[in-house]
mmCIF file of C-alpha atoms and ligand atoms in Angstrom:
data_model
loop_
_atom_site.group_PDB
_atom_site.id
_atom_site.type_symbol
_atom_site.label_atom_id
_atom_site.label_comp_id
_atom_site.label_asym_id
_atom_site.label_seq_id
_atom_site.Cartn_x
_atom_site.Cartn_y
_atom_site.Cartn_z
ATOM 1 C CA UNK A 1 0.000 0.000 0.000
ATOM 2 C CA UNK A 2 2.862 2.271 1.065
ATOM 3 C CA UNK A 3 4.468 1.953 -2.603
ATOM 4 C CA UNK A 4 1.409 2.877 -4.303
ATOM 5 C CA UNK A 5 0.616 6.051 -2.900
ATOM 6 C CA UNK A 6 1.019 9.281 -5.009
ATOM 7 C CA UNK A 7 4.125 11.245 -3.648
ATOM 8 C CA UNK A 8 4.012 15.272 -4.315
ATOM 9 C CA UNK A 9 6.669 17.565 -4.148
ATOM 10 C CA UNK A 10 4.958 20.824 -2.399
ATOM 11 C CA UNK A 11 7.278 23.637 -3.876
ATOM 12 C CA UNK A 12 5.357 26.903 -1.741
ATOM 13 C CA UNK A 13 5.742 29.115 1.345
ATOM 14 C CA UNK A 14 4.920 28.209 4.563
ATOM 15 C CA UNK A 15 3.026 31.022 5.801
ATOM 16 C CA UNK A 16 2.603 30.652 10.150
ATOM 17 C CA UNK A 17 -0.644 32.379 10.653
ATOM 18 C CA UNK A 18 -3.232 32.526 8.453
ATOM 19 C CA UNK A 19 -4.131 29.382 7.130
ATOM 20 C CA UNK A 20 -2.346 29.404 3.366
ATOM 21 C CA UNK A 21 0.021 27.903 1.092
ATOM 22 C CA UNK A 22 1.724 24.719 2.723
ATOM 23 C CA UNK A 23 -0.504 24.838 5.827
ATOM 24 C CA UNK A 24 -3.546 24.264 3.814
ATOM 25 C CA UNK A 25 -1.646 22.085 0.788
ATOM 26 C CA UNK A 26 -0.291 19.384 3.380
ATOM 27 C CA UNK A 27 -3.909 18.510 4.846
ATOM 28 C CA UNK A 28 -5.346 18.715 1.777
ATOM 29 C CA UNK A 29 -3.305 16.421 0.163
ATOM 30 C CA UNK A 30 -2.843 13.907 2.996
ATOM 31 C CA UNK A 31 -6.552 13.262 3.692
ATOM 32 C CA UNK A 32 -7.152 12.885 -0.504
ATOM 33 C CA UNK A 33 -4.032 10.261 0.119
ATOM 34 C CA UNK A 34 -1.070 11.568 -1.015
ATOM 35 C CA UNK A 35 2.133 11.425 0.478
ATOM 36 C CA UNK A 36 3.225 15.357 0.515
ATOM 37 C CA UNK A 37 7.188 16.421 0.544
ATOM 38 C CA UNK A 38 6.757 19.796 1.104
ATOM 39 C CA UNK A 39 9.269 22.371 -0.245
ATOM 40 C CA UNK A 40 9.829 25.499 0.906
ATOM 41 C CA UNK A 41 10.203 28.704 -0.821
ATOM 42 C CA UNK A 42 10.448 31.164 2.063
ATOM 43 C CA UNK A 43 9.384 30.604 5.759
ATOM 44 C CA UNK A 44 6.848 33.887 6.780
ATOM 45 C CA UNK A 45 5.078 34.499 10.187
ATOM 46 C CA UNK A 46 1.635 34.800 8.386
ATOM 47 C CA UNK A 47 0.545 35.610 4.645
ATOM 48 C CA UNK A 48 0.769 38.935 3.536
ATOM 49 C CA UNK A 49 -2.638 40.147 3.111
ATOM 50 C CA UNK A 50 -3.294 42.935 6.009
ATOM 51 C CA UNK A 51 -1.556 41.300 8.792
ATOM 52 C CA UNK A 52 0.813 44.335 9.570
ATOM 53 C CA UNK A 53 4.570 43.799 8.630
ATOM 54 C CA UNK A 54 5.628 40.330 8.075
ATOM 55 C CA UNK A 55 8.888 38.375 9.472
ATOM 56 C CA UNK A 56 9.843 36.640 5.817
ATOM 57 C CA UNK A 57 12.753 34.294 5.580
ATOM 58 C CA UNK A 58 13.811 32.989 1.769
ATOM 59 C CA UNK A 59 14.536 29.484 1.355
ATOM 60 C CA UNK A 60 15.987 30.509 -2.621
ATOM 61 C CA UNK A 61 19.225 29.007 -1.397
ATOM 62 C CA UNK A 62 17.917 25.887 0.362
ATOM 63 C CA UNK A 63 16.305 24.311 -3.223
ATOM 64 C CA UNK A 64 19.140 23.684 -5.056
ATOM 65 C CA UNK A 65 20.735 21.205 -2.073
ATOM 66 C CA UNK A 66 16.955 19.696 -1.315
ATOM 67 C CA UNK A 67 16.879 18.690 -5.035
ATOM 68 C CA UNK A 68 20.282 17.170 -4.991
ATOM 69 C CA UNK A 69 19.243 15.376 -1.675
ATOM 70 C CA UNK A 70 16.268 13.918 -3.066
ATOM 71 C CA UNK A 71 17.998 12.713 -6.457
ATOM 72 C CA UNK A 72 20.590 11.170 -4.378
ATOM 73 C CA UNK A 73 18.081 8.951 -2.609
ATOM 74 C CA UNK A 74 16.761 8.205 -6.144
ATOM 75 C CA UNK A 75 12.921 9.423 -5.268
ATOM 76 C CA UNK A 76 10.275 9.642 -7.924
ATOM 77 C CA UNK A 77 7.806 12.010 -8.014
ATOM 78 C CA UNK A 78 4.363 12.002 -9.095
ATOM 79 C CA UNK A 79 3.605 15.431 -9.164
ATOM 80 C CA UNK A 80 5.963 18.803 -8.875
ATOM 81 C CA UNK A 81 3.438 21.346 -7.463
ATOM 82 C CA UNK A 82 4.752 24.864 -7.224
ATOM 83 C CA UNK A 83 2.910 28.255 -6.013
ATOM 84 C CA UNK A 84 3.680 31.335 -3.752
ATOM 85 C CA UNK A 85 7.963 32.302 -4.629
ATOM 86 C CA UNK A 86 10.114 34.434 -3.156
ATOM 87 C CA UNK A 87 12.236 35.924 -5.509
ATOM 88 C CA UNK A 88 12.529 35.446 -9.492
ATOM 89 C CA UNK A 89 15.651 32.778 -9.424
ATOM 90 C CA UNK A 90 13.282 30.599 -7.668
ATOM 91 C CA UNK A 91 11.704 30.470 -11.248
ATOM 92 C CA UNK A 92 14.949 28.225 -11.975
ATOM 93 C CA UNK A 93 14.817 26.135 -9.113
ATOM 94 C CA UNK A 94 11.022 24.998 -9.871
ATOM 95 C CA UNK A 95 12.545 24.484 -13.277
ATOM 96 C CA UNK A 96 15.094 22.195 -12.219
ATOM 97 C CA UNK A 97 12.766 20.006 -10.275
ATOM 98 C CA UNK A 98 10.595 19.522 -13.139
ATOM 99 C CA UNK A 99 13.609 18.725 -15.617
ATOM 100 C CA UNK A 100 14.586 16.500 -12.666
ATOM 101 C CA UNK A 101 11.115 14.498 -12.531
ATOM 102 C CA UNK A 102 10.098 14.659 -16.206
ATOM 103 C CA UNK A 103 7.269 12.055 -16.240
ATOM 104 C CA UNK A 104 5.914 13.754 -12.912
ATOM 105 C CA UNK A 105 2.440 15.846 -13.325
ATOM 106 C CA UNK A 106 3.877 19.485 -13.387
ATOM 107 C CA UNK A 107 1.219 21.849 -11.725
ATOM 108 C CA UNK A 108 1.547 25.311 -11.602
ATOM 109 C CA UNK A 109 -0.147 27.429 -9.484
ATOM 110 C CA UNK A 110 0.839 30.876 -11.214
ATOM 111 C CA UNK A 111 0.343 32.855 -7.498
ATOM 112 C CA UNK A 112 1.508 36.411 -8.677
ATOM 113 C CA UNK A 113 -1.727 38.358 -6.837
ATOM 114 C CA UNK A 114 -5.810 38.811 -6.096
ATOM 115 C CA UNK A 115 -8.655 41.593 -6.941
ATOM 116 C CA UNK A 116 -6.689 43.304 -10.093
ATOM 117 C CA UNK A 117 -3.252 43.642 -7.629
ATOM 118 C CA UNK A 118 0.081 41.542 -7.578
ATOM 119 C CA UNK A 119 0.846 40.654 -3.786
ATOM 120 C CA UNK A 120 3.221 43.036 -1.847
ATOM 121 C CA UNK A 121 6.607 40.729 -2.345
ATOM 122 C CA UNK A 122 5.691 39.597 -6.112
ATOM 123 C CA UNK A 123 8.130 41.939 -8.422
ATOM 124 C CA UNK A 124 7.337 42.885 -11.628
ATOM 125 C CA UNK A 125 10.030 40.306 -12.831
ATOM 126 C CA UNK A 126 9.076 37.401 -11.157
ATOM 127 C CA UNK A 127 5.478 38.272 -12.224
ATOM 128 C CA UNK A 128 7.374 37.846 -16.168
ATOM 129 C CA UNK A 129 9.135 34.535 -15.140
ATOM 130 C CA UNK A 130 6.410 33.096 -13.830
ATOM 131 C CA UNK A 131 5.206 32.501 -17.507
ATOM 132 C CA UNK A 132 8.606 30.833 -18.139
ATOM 133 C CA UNK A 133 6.852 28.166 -15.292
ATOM 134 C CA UNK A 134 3.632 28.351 -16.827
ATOM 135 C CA UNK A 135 5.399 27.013 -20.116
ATOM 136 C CA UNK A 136 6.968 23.847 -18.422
ATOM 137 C CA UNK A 137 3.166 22.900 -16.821
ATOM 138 C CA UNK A 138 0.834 20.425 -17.544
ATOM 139 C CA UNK A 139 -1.822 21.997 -15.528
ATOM 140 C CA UNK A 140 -2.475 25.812 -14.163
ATOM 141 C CA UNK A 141 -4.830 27.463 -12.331
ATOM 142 C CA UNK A 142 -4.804 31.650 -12.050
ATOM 143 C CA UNK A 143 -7.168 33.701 -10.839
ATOM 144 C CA UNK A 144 -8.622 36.464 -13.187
ATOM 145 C CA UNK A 145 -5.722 38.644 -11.931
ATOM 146 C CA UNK A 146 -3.242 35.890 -12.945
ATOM 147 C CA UNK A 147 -4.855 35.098 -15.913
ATOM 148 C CA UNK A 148 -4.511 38.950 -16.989
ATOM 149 C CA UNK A 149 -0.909 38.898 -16.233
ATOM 150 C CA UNK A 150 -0.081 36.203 -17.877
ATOM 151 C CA UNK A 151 -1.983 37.063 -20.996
ATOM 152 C CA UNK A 152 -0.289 40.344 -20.233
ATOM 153 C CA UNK A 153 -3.641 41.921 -20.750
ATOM 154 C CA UNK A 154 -5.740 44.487 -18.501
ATOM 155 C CA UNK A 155 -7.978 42.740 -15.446
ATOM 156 C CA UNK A 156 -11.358 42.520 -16.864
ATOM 157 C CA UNK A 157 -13.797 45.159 -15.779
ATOM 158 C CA UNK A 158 -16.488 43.083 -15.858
ATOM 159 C CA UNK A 159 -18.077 39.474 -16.189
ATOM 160 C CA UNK A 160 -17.099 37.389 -19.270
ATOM 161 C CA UNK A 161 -18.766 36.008 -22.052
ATOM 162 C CA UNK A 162 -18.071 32.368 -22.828
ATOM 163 C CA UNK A 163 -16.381 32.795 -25.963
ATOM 164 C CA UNK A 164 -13.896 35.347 -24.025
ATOM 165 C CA UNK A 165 -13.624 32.640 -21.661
ATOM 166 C CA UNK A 166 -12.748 30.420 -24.140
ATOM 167 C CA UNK A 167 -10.490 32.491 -25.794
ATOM 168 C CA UNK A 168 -8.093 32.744 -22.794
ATOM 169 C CA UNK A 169 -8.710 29.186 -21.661
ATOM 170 C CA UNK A 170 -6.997 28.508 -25.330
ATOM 171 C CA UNK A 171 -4.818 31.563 -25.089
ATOM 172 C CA UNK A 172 -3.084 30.054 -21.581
ATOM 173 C CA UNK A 173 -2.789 26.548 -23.009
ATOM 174 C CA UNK A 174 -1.240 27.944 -25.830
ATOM 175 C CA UNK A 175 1.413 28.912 -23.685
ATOM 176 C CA UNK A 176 2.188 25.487 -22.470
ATOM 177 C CA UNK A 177 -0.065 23.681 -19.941
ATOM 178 C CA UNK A 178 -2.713 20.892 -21.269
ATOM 179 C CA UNK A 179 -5.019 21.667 -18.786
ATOM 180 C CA UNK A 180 -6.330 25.450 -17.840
ATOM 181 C CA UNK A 181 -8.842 26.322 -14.812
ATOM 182 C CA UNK A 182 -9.112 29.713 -14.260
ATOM 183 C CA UNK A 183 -11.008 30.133 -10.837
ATOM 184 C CA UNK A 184 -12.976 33.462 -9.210
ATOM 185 C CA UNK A 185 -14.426 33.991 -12.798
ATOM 186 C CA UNK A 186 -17.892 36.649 -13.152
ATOM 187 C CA UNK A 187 -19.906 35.277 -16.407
ATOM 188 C CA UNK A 188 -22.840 37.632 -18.067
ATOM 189 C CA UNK A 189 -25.231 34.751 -16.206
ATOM 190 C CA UNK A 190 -23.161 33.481 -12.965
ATOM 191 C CA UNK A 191 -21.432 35.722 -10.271
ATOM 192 C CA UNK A 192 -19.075 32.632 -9.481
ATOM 193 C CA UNK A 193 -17.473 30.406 -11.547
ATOM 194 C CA UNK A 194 -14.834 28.301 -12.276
ATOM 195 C CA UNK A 195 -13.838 27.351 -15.949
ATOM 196 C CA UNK A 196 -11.665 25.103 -17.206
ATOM 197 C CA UNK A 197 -10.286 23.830 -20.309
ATOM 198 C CA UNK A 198 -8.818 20.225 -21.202
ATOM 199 C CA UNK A 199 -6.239 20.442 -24.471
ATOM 200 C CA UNK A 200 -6.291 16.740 -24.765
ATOM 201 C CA UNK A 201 -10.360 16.283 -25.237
ATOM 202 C CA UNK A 202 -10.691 20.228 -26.384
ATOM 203 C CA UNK A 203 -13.430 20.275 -23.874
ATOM 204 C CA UNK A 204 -14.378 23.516 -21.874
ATOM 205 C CA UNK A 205 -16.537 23.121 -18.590
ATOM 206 C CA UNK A 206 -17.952 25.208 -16.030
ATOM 207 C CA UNK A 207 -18.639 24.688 -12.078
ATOM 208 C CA UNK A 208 -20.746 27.785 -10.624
ATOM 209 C CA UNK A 209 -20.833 28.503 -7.003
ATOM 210 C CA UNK A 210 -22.143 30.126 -4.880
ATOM 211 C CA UNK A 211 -21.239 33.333 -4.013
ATOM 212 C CA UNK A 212 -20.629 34.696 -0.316
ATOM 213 C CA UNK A 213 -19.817 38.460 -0.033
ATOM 214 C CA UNK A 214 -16.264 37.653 1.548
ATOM 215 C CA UNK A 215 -12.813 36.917 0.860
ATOM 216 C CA UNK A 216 -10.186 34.871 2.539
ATOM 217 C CA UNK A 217 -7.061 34.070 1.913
ATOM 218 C CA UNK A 218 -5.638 31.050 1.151
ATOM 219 C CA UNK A 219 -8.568 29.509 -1.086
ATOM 220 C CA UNK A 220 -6.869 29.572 -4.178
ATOM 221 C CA UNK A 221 -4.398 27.366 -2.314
ATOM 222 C CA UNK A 222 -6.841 25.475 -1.106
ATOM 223 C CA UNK A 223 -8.925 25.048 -4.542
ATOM 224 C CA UNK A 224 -5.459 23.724 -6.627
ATOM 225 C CA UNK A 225 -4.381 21.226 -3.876
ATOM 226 C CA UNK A 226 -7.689 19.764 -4.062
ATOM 227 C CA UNK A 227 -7.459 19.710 -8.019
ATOM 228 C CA UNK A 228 -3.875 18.521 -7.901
ATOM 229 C CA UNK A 229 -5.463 15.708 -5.439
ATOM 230 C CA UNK A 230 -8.276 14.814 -7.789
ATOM 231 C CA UNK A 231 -6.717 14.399 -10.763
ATOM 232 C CA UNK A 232 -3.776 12.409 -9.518
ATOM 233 C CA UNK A 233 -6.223 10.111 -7.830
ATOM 234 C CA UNK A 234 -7.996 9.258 -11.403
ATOM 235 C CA UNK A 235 -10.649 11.978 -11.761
ATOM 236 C CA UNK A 236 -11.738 13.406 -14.856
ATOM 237 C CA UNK A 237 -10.631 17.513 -15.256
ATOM 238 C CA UNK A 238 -14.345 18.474 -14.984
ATOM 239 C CA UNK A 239 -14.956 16.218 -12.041
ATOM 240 C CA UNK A 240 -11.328 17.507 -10.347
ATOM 241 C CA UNK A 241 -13.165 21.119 -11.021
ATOM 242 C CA UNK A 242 -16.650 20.200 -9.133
ATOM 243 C CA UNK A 243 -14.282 18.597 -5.950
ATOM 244 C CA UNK A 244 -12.248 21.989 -5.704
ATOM 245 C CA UNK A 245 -15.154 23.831 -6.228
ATOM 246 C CA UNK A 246 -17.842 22.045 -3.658
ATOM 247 C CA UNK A 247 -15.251 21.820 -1.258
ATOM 248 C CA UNK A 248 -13.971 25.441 -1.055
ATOM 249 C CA UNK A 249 -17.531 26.418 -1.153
ATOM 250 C CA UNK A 250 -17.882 24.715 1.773
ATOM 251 C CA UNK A 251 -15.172 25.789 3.655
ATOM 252 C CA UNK A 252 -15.953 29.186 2.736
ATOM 253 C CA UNK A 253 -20.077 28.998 3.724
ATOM 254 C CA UNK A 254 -18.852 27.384 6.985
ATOM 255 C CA UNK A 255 -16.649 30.376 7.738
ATOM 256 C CA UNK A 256 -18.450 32.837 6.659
ATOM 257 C CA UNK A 257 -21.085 31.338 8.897
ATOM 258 C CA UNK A 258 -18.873 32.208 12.206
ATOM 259 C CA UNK A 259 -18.396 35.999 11.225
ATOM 260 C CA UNK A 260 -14.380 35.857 12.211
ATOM 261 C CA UNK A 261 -11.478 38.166 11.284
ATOM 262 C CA UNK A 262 -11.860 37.629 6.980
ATOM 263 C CA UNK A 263 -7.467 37.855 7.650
ATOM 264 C CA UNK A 264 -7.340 34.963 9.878
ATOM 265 C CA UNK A 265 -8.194 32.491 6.964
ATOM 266 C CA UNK A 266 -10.963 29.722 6.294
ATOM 267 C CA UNK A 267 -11.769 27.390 8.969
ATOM 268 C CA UNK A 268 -10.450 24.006 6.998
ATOM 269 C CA UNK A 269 -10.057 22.075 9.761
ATOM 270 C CA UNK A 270 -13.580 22.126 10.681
ATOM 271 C CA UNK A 271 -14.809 20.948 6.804
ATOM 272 C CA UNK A 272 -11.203 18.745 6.163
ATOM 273 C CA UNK A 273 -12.994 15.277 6.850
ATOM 274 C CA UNK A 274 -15.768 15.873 3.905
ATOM 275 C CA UNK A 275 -12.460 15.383 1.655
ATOM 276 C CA UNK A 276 -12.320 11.634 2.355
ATOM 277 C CA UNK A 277 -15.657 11.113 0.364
ATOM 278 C CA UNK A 278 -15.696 10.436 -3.072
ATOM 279 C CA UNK A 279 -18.990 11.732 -4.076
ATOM 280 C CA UNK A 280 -19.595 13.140 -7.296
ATOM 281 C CA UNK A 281 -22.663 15.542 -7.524
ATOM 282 C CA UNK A 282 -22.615 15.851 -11.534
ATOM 283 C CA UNK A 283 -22.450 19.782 -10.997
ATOM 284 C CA UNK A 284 -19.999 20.370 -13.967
ATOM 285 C CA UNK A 285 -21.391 21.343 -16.968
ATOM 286 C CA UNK A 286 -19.980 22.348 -21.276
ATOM 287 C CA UNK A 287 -18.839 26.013 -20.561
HETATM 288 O O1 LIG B 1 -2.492 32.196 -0.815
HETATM 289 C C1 LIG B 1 -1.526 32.819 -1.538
HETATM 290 C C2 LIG B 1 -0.413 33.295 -0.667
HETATM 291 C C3 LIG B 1 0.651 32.464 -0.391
HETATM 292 N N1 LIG B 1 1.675 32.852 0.378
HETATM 293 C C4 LIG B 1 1.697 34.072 0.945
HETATM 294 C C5 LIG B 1 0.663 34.961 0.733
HETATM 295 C C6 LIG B 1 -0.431 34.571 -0.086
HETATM 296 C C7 LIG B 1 -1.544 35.479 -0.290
HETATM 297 O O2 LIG B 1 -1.691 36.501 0.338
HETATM 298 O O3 LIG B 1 0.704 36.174 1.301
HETATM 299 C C8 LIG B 1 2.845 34.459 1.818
#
């Protein structure tokens, strides 16, 4: 049994406080049954989204040495999983690990920013590089404001048609990855969406959600581990979408519910255990 689990390498921050990056992506993974190395980019005493000033340590030098360590114990990966970075040569180090682990799943979280802003550390360099990632992917998933970077194009004013949608789902895979889902996405009939795109079956689909008048940090996070999780364990793209998308939901309703500090994250450990179902609802649908 031990053999045959999935084994990810977790290339983010760890963020203390504030329930983000690795100390979402480790639970997450481990209940969907993967075994999760976890790599760190930079060490921080929370995330950096209105928390005052942040104690941030960078890891750029540490990756280099980890990767040698883990080729000279011969592992194999499964997946190379890579998010929040600290500085722009961390671009190469990612690289490296996926040159490293060639048959592995590359996933590519393209974390450069939220709400039409890059985050406070992300430079306008690293915010170029990070398409240099973007090209060695199988799989992405921005947020509008990622998506807009990377297409180098202006954050969209307003909700999306479908054939814009499509347009940039094609667009991104164009640059690279096989599989697209852009997540936090406004259509003319849906406030919520996420949309996603598979290369291989040039299929688009479409998971609506909800919408809650809130934001915490952290989901996108959450949302791609889950994905990551799903389609490593067997699940169709549109099917990895609906998990991702239920579950954050969830997590987010459930919050939401307890009125606390938006700053101070989701509360994931009270919804974790509904990841160890495998129910599908059917709640996908042709974008
Ligand atoms: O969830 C994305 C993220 C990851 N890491 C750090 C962050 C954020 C978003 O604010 O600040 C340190």
């Amino acid at each position: 049994m031990y053999e045959s689990l999935k084994r990810v390498a977790a290339i983010h921050d760890l963020s203390g406080f504030g329930r983000c990056s690795l100390a979402v992506i480790l639970p997450v993974l481990s209940v969907m049954g993967m075994q999760v190395v976890p790599v760190p980019t930079a060490v921080l005493s929370s995330h950096t989204g209105g928390l005052g000033e942040v104690v941030m340590h960078d890891l750029t030098d540490y990756l280099q040495p980890a990767l040698a360590h883990y080729k000279r114990l011969a592992l194999d990966f499964d997946c190379i999983y890579t998010g929040f970075l600290a500085s722009s040569e961390q671009i190469d180090r990612c690289l490296e690990f996926f040159a490293a682990f060639p048959d592995a799943l590359g996933v590519v979280d393209p974390v450069m920013g939220d709400h039409g802003r890059p985050y406070k550390t992300y430079t306008p360099d690293l915010c170029k590089r990070m398409g240099e990632l973007v090209r060695a992917a199988d799989v992405i998933t921005p947020n509008v404001t990622e998506m807009a970077i990377l297409l180098g194009e202006d954050y969209p004013a307003g909700p999306m048609s479908s054939s814009e949608l499509k347009s940039k789902l094609v667009r991104l895979s164009e640059l690279g990855p096989r599989m697209v889902v852009i997540t936090g996405v406004s259509t003319l009939t849906r406030r919520l969406c996420n949309v996603g795109y598979d290369r291989d079956h040039n299929a688009f689909w479409l998971v609506a959600s909800d919408y809650v008048p809130v934001a915490y940090p952290g989901t996108g996070d959450i949302f791609a581990s889950v994905l990551t999780g799903a389609i490593l364990g067997g699940d169709s793209l549109p099917i990895a979408i609906e998990r991702a998308s239920r579950f954050v939901e969830r997590v987010i309703k459930t919050t939401f519910s307890y009125g606390t500090d938006t700053r101070y994250g989701v509360m994931l450990e009270r919804v974790l255990p509904s990841l160890y179902g495998h129910d599908i609802t059917g709640s996908f649908e042709a974008l």
